[in-house]
Short mmCIF file of C-alpha atoms and ligand atoms in Angstrom, two decimals:
data_model
loop_
_atom_site.label_atom_id
_atom_site.label_comp_id
_atom_site.label_asym_id
_atom_site.label_seq_id
_atom_site.Cartn_x
_atom_site.Cartn_y
_atom_site.Cartn_z
CA MET A 1 12.61 -11.11 -27.09
CA SER A 2 15.75 -11.63 -25.05
CA LEU A 3 14.00 -10.82 -21.76
CA VAL A 4 13.28 -12.88 -18.64
CA VAL A 5 10.69 -11.54 -16.18
CA VAL A 6 10.50 -13.03 -12.69
CA GLY A 7 8.10 -11.99 -9.93
CA THR A 8 4.73 -12.76 -8.43
CA VAL A 9 1.69 -13.97 -10.33
CA ALA A 10 -1.11 -13.35 -7.89
CA PHE A 11 -4.66 -12.92 -6.83
CA ASP A 12 -5.35 -9.37 -5.65
CA ALA A 13 -8.30 -7.85 -3.80
CA ILE A 14 -8.32 -4.08 -4.22
CA GLU A 15 -10.28 -1.29 -2.65
CA THR A 16 -10.18 2.23 -4.05
CA PRO A 17 -12.49 5.23 -3.52
CA PHE A 18 -14.11 4.13 -6.84
CA GLY A 19 -14.88 0.55 -5.95
CA LYS A 20 -13.81 -2.79 -4.65
CA THR A 21 -12.82 -6.03 -6.34
CA ASP A 22 -12.96 -9.64 -5.26
CA LYS A 23 -9.98 -11.77 -6.18
CA ILE A 24 -8.69 -10.58 -9.54
CA ILE A 25 -5.55 -11.53 -11.42
CA GLY A 26 -2.54 -9.47 -10.41
CA GLY A 27 1.07 -9.91 -9.43
CA ALA A 28 4.20 -7.98 -10.19
CA ALA A 29 5.38 -10.30 -13.00
CA THR A 30 1.92 -10.29 -14.54
CA TYR A 31 1.94 -6.50 -14.89
CA SER A 32 5.62 -6.26 -15.91
CA GLY A 33 5.34 -9.12 -18.40
CA ILE A 34 2.19 -7.87 -20.12
CA SER A 35 3.60 -4.35 -20.28
CA ALA A 36 6.88 -5.58 -21.80
CA SER A 37 4.97 -7.70 -24.33
CA TYR A 38 4.04 -4.50 -26.21
CA PHE A 39 7.75 -4.19 -27.09
CA GLY A 40 8.37 -7.74 -28.26
CA LYS A 41 6.92 -11.23 -27.98
CA ASP A 42 8.22 -14.33 -26.21
CA ILE A 43 8.78 -12.63 -22.84
CA LYS A 44 10.12 -15.41 -20.65
CA LEU A 45 8.14 -15.64 -17.41
CA VAL A 46 9.51 -17.24 -14.23
CA SER A 47 6.98 -17.58 -11.42
CA VAL A 48 4.74 -19.92 -9.46
CA VAL A 49 1.00 -20.29 -8.92
CA GLY A 50 -1.20 -22.73 -7.01
CA GLU A 51 -3.75 -25.17 -8.30
CA ASP A 52 -6.44 -22.51 -7.78
CA PHE A 53 -5.04 -20.32 -10.60
CA PRO A 54 -7.31 -20.38 -13.69
CA THR A 55 -5.81 -22.33 -16.60
CA ASP A 56 -7.54 -20.07 -19.12
CA MET A 57 -5.55 -17.17 -17.68
CA ILE A 58 -2.32 -19.05 -18.32
CA GLU A 59 -3.49 -19.54 -21.91
CA LYS A 60 -4.22 -15.82 -22.07
CA PHE A 61 -0.66 -15.09 -20.92
CA GLY A 62 0.47 -17.06 -23.98
CA GLN A 63 -1.76 -14.93 -26.22
CA PHE A 64 -0.17 -11.76 -24.80
CA GLY A 65 3.21 -13.14 -25.86
CA LEU A 66 4.39 -14.49 -22.52
CA ASN A 67 6.34 -17.74 -22.55
CA THR A 68 5.04 -19.72 -19.53
CA GLU A 69 7.54 -22.58 -19.62
CA GLY A 70 9.08 -21.18 -16.42
CA LEU A 71 5.70 -20.80 -14.65
CA GLN A 72 5.35 -23.58 -12.07
CA ILE A 73 1.87 -24.80 -11.07
CA LYS A 74 1.90 -26.37 -7.59
CA LYS A 75 -0.72 -29.04 -6.93
CA GLY A 76 -2.65 -28.68 -3.67
CA GLN A 77 -1.25 -25.20 -3.01
CA LYS A 78 -2.70 -21.71 -3.11
CA THR A 79 -1.58 -18.79 -5.26
CA PHE A 80 0.07 -15.74 -3.64
CA PHE A 81 -2.60 -13.32 -2.42
CA TRP A 82 -2.34 -9.60 -1.79
CA SER A 83 -4.95 -7.14 -0.72
CA GLY A 84 -4.65 -3.36 -0.53
CA LYS A 85 -6.74 -0.29 0.13
CA TYR A 86 -5.99 3.10 -1.42
CA HIS A 87 -6.38 6.39 0.40
CA VAL A 88 -8.45 9.17 -1.20
CA ASP A 89 -5.35 10.76 -2.75
CA MET A 90 -4.72 7.43 -4.62
CA ASN A 91 -0.98 7.95 -4.13
CA THR A 92 -0.78 6.06 -0.88
CA ARG A 93 -2.23 2.73 0.17
CA ASP A 94 -2.31 0.27 3.03
CA THR A 95 -1.55 -3.37 2.51
CA LEU A 96 -4.40 -5.21 4.22
CA ASP A 97 -3.12 -8.74 3.70
CA THR A 98 -0.17 -10.58 2.15
CA GLN A 99 -0.46 -14.37 1.98
CA LEU A 100 2.75 -15.81 0.57
CA ASN A 101 1.22 -19.31 0.10
CA VAL A 102 2.95 -20.98 -2.84
CA LEU A 103 5.88 -18.52 -2.62
CA LEU A 104 7.02 -19.98 0.69
CA ASP A 105 8.80 -22.95 -0.89
CA PHE A 106 9.23 -21.57 -4.41
CA ASP A 107 12.43 -22.69 -6.04
CA PRO A 108 12.72 -20.84 -9.38
CA VAL A 109 13.83 -22.97 -12.32
CA ILE A 110 15.26 -21.28 -15.41
CA PRO A 111 14.39 -23.37 -18.49
CA ALA A 112 17.20 -23.98 -20.99
CA SER A 113 15.36 -21.87 -23.58
CA TYR A 114 15.54 -18.86 -21.18
CA GLN A 115 19.29 -19.07 -20.66
CA ASP A 116 21.53 -16.50 -22.36
CA CYS A 117 18.81 -13.83 -22.28
CA GLU A 118 20.36 -10.38 -22.34
CA PHE A 119 17.80 -8.65 -20.14
CA LEU A 120 16.48 -9.71 -16.74
CA MET A 121 13.57 -8.03 -14.94
CA LEU A 122 13.46 -8.94 -11.26
CA SER A 123 9.94 -7.79 -10.48
CA ASN A 124 8.73 -7.74 -6.90
CA LEU A 125 9.44 -11.01 -5.10
CA MET A 126 11.33 -12.28 -2.06
CA PRO A 127 14.83 -10.80 -2.44
CA GLN A 128 16.63 -14.12 -1.92
CA LEU A 129 14.62 -15.60 -4.80
CA GLN A 130 15.50 -12.65 -7.02
CA LYS A 131 19.15 -13.35 -6.17
CA LYS A 132 18.75 -17.05 -6.96
CA VAL A 133 17.46 -16.20 -10.42
CA ILE A 134 20.55 -14.08 -11.18
CA GLU A 135 22.76 -16.95 -9.97
CA ARG A 136 20.87 -19.54 -12.00
CA MET A 137 21.37 -17.77 -15.32
CA ASN A 138 24.33 -19.45 -17.08
CA LYS A 139 25.67 -16.07 -18.13
CA ARG A 140 25.01 -12.81 -16.30
CA PRO A 141 22.50 -10.84 -18.39
CA ARG A 142 23.67 -7.56 -19.92
CA LEU A 143 21.18 -5.61 -17.81
CA VAL A 144 19.50 -6.62 -14.56
CA VAL A 145 16.66 -4.39 -13.35
CA MET A 146 15.18 -4.96 -9.90
CA ASP A 147 11.97 -3.74 -8.34
CA THR A 148 11.04 -4.24 -4.70
CA MET A 149 8.64 -3.07 -2.04
CA ASN A 150 8.42 -1.79 1.55
CA PHE A 151 7.15 -5.25 2.64
CA TRP A 152 10.60 -6.75 2.02
CA MET A 153 12.32 -3.82 3.77
CA GLU A 154 10.23 -4.58 6.83
CA THR A 155 10.72 -8.35 6.77
CA GLN A 156 14.00 -9.12 4.97
CA MET A 157 16.21 -6.04 4.89
CA ASP A 158 19.54 -7.94 4.96
CA ALA A 159 18.59 -10.23 2.07
CA LEU A 160 17.29 -7.21 0.18
CA ILE A 161 20.56 -5.28 0.54
CA ASP A 162 22.42 -8.42 -0.50
CA THR A 163 20.42 -8.64 -3.74
CA ILE A 164 20.51 -4.90 -4.48
CA LYS A 165 24.33 -5.23 -4.63
CA LEU A 166 24.02 -7.44 -7.71
CA VAL A 167 21.75 -5.40 -9.98
CA ASP A 168 22.34 -2.66 -12.55
CA VAL A 169 19.12 -0.68 -12.11
CA LEU A 170 16.95 -0.46 -9.00
CA THR A 171 13.42 0.92 -9.26
CA ILE A 172 11.64 1.90 -6.05
CA ASN A 173 9.16 4.54 -5.00
CA ASP A 174 10.00 7.66 -3.03
CA SER A 175 8.86 6.42 0.38
CA GLU A 176 10.78 3.17 -0.13
CA ALA A 177 13.95 5.10 -1.06
CA ARG A 178 13.59 7.06 2.18
CA LYS A 179 12.97 3.90 4.19
CA LEU A 180 15.95 2.12 2.66
CA THR A 181 18.38 4.94 3.46
CA ASN A 182 16.89 6.87 6.39
CA GLU A 183 17.29 10.01 4.28
CA TYR A 184 14.39 12.37 3.58
CA SER A 185 16.12 14.13 0.68
CA LEU A 186 15.71 11.96 -2.41
CA VAL A 187 19.01 13.24 -3.79
CA ARG A 188 20.84 12.08 -0.68
CA ALA A 189 18.88 8.82 -0.69
CA ALA A 190 19.89 8.29 -4.33
CA GLN A 191 23.57 8.91 -3.54
CA LYS A 192 23.42 6.30 -0.77
CA ILE A 193 21.62 3.71 -2.92
CA LEU A 194 24.08 4.17 -5.78
CA LYS A 195 26.85 3.30 -3.30
CA MET A 196 25.07 0.02 -2.47
CA GLY A 197 25.72 -1.45 -5.93
CA PRO A 198 23.31 -0.37 -8.69
CA LYS A 199 24.70 1.88 -11.41
CA TYR A 200 21.30 3.42 -12.02
CA LEU A 201 18.38 4.21 -9.75
CA ILE A 202 14.82 5.06 -10.69
CA ILE A 203 12.71 6.68 -8.00
CA LYS A 204 8.99 6.53 -8.82
CA LYS A 205 6.87 9.31 -7.43
CA GLY A 206 3.38 8.19 -8.48
CA GLU A 207 1.41 11.03 -10.02
CA HIS A 208 4.53 13.22 -9.68
CA GLY A 209 6.60 11.27 -12.19
CA ALA A 210 9.93 9.51 -11.89
CA LEU A 211 13.61 10.35 -11.45
CA LEU A 212 16.52 8.51 -13.06
CA PHE A 213 19.91 8.83 -11.38
CA ASN A 214 23.41 7.65 -12.06
CA LYS A 215 26.44 8.97 -10.21
CA GLU A 216 26.83 11.98 -12.50
CA GLN A 217 23.41 12.73 -13.96
CA VAL A 218 19.75 13.00 -13.14
CA PHE A 219 16.71 12.97 -15.43
CA PHE A 220 13.11 13.72 -14.54
CA ALA A 221 10.05 12.38 -16.35
CA PRO A 222 6.59 13.63 -15.44
CA ALA A 223 3.56 11.44 -15.05
CA LEU A 224 0.73 12.28 -17.42
CA PRO A 225 -1.86 14.42 -15.64
CA LEU A 226 -4.95 12.20 -15.79
CA GLU A 227 -8.49 13.29 -15.04
CA ASP A 228 -9.35 10.00 -13.32
CA VAL A 229 -7.12 7.42 -11.73
CA PHE A 230 -9.21 4.35 -11.18
CA ASP A 231 -6.78 1.81 -9.68
CA PRO A 232 -3.03 2.41 -9.29
CA THR A 233 -2.28 -1.25 -8.54
CA GLY A 234 0.52 -2.54 -10.71
CA ALA A 235 1.48 0.89 -12.04
CA GLY A 236 5.04 0.47 -10.73
CA ASP A 237 5.39 -2.99 -12.26
CA THR A 238 3.87 -1.82 -15.54
CA PHE A 239 6.32 1.08 -15.56
CA ALA A 240 9.25 -1.31 -15.03
CA GLY A 241 7.97 -3.67 -17.74
CA GLY A 242 7.67 -0.83 -20.26
CA PHE A 243 11.12 0.47 -19.29
CA ILE A 244 12.97 -2.83 -19.71
CA GLY A 245 10.79 -3.86 -22.67
CA TYR A 246 11.86 -0.74 -24.53
CA LEU A 247 15.54 -1.27 -23.64
CA ALA A 248 15.36 -4.93 -24.71
CA GLN A 249 13.67 -3.98 -27.98
CA THR A 250 16.27 -1.32 -28.81
CA ARG A 251 19.17 -3.25 -27.18
CA ASP A 252 20.66 0.06 -26.09
CA ILE A 253 21.46 0.48 -22.39
CA SER A 254 22.92 4.00 -22.49
CA PHE A 255 21.67 6.69 -20.09
CA GLU A 256 20.14 8.54 -23.09
CA ASN A 257 18.12 5.49 -24.07
CA MET A 258 17.10 4.87 -20.46
CA LYS A 259 15.51 8.35 -20.57
CA ARG A 260 13.36 7.17 -23.48
CA GLY A 261 12.68 3.92 -21.62
CA ILE A 262 11.34 5.92 -18.68
CA ILE A 263 8.97 7.80 -20.95
CA TYR A 264 7.69 4.51 -22.43
CA GLY A 265 7.38 3.05 -18.91
CA SER A 266 5.45 6.11 -17.75
CA ALA A 267 3.15 5.90 -20.77
CA MET A 268 2.39 2.23 -20.05
CA ALA A 269 1.74 3.01 -16.36
CA SER A 270 -0.66 5.78 -17.33
CA PHE A 271 -2.84 3.20 -19.09
CA CYS A 272 -2.64 0.71 -16.23
CA VAL A 273 -4.34 3.06 -13.74
CA GLU A 274 -7.33 3.74 -16.02
CA LYS A 275 -9.16 0.52 -15.10
CA PHE A 276 -9.06 -2.13 -12.38
CA GLY A 277 -6.30 -4.74 -12.49
CA ILE A 278 -4.82 -5.67 -15.87
CA GLU A 279 -8.02 -4.82 -17.76
CA ARG A 280 -6.80 -1.70 -19.56
CA LEU A 281 -3.30 -3.03 -20.09
CA ALA A 282 -4.61 -6.14 -21.79
CA GLU A 283 -6.55 -4.31 -24.50
CA LEU A 284 -4.02 -1.73 -25.67
CA LYS A 285 -3.32 -0.88 -29.27
CA GLN A 286 0.06 0.24 -30.60
CA GLU A 287 -1.46 3.52 -31.90
CA GLU A 288 -2.66 4.34 -28.40
CA ILE A 289 0.84 3.85 -27.00
CA ASP A 290 2.38 6.02 -29.72
CA GLU A 291 -0.20 8.73 -29.14
CA ARG A 292 0.44 8.71 -25.41
CA VAL A 293 4.19 8.91 -25.82
CA GLN A 294 3.61 11.94 -28.05
CA GLN A 295 1.53 13.48 -25.24
CA PHE A 296 4.53 13.08 -22.94
CA VAL A 297 6.78 14.78 -25.47
CA ASN A 298 4.32 17.68 -25.77
CA LEU A 299 4.02 17.91 -22.00
CA VAL A 300 7.68 18.67 -21.38
CA GLN A 301 8.83 20.32 -24.60
CA PHE A 302 9.53 24.03 -24.48
CA ASP A 303 11.76 26.57 -26.16
CA ILE A 304 13.76 28.95 -24.12
CA GLU A 305 16.40 31.46 -25.04
CA LEU A 306 18.80 32.38 -22.31
CA VAL A 307 19.95 35.99 -22.51
P1 AMP B 401 2.53 -2.10 -7.47
O1 AMP B 401 1.20 -1.44 -7.37
O2 AMP B 401 3.27 -1.77 -8.73
O3 AMP B 401 3.37 -1.93 -6.23
O4 AMP B 401 2.27 -3.68 -7.59
C1 AMP B 401 1.17 -4.32 -7.03
C2 AMP B 401 1.27 -5.80 -7.37
O5 AMP B 401 2.34 -6.37 -6.62
C3 AMP B 401 0.01 -6.55 -6.98
O6 AMP B 401 -0.57 -7.11 -8.15
C4 AMP B 401 0.45 -7.60 -5.99
O7 AMP B 401 -0.03 -8.89 -6.28
C5 AMP B 401 1.95 -7.59 -6.03
N1 AMP B 401 2.52 -7.63 -4.68
C6 AMP B 401 2.03 -7.05 -3.56
N2 AMP B 401 2.82 -7.28 -2.51
C7 AMP B 401 3.87 -8.01 -2.97
C8 AMP B 401 5.04 -8.57 -2.36
N3 AMP B 401 5.31 -8.41 -1.07
N4 AMP B 401 5.89 -9.27 -3.16
C9 AMP B 401 5.64 -9.42 -4.47
N5 AMP B 401 4.56 -8.93 -5.10
C10 AMP B 401 3.67 -8.23 -4.36
#
């Protein structure tokens, strides 16, 4: 597929009201890449890990359909580590620890076989590295989607704004949209963000769905009401991977198709939260995805006659 995914490949330690994990495989690019792989194979990964990252996992990435030619393995260095603890509502969390490790001197290299890709997913990563990846593509991709996180707003706001200017679609969650703009109203926040550069903005609202904005239109997609949410880690990245995966598969970047992309992204995210880490995402079947998308259609479809 004509899609490059860049972002973290990580070790995560997660605590939720349902349990706690030791170091498990995580990372924004891991979730986005695996999610996108359900829409086409040969997803071109750009990332970095340390010597401590299991080689069998890299092989597994290959089995999912991820091309790991752009995944650097740094001898004597440690993989990026993140640890988070969810509150009882599962919608909010505290970051307990972020160890950048191998990311500190990461210099992304875009292999020749990745050049000329039409779609670029900038999953969560240092904003100046996300910018470097755009600059290092020989030709600007047709669609650049960027995800980010409050951590970069707190530590590298200027670099973040500089990168946001260059992308077509920005995906962030509601609290990040408020933080980025100092606006409580999400509509006002969206108007401000759309003036910063992106043509489209997706605001993710966890269990309350997602909003897609451009300057003239807005679309709302619900999240599937789930009985149990086990671990929300990676839901945002999985959403973004499903969204861009669907667009890359259909090669249609119209607002109408983005609406469908959001439904696919939401369906993928709804699987992600059912188990810890990438466990549920890694075992999905196409029929399950189709069935879930149908559930979304049923959830929002109604007839109304205006008198
Ligand atoms: P999400 O739950 O969608 O926000 O994504 C969580 C994933 O993002 C985890 O697997 C982490 O390894 C990764 N992550 C956490 N903090 C950062 C960060 N500052 N930069 C890049 N990736 C991060």
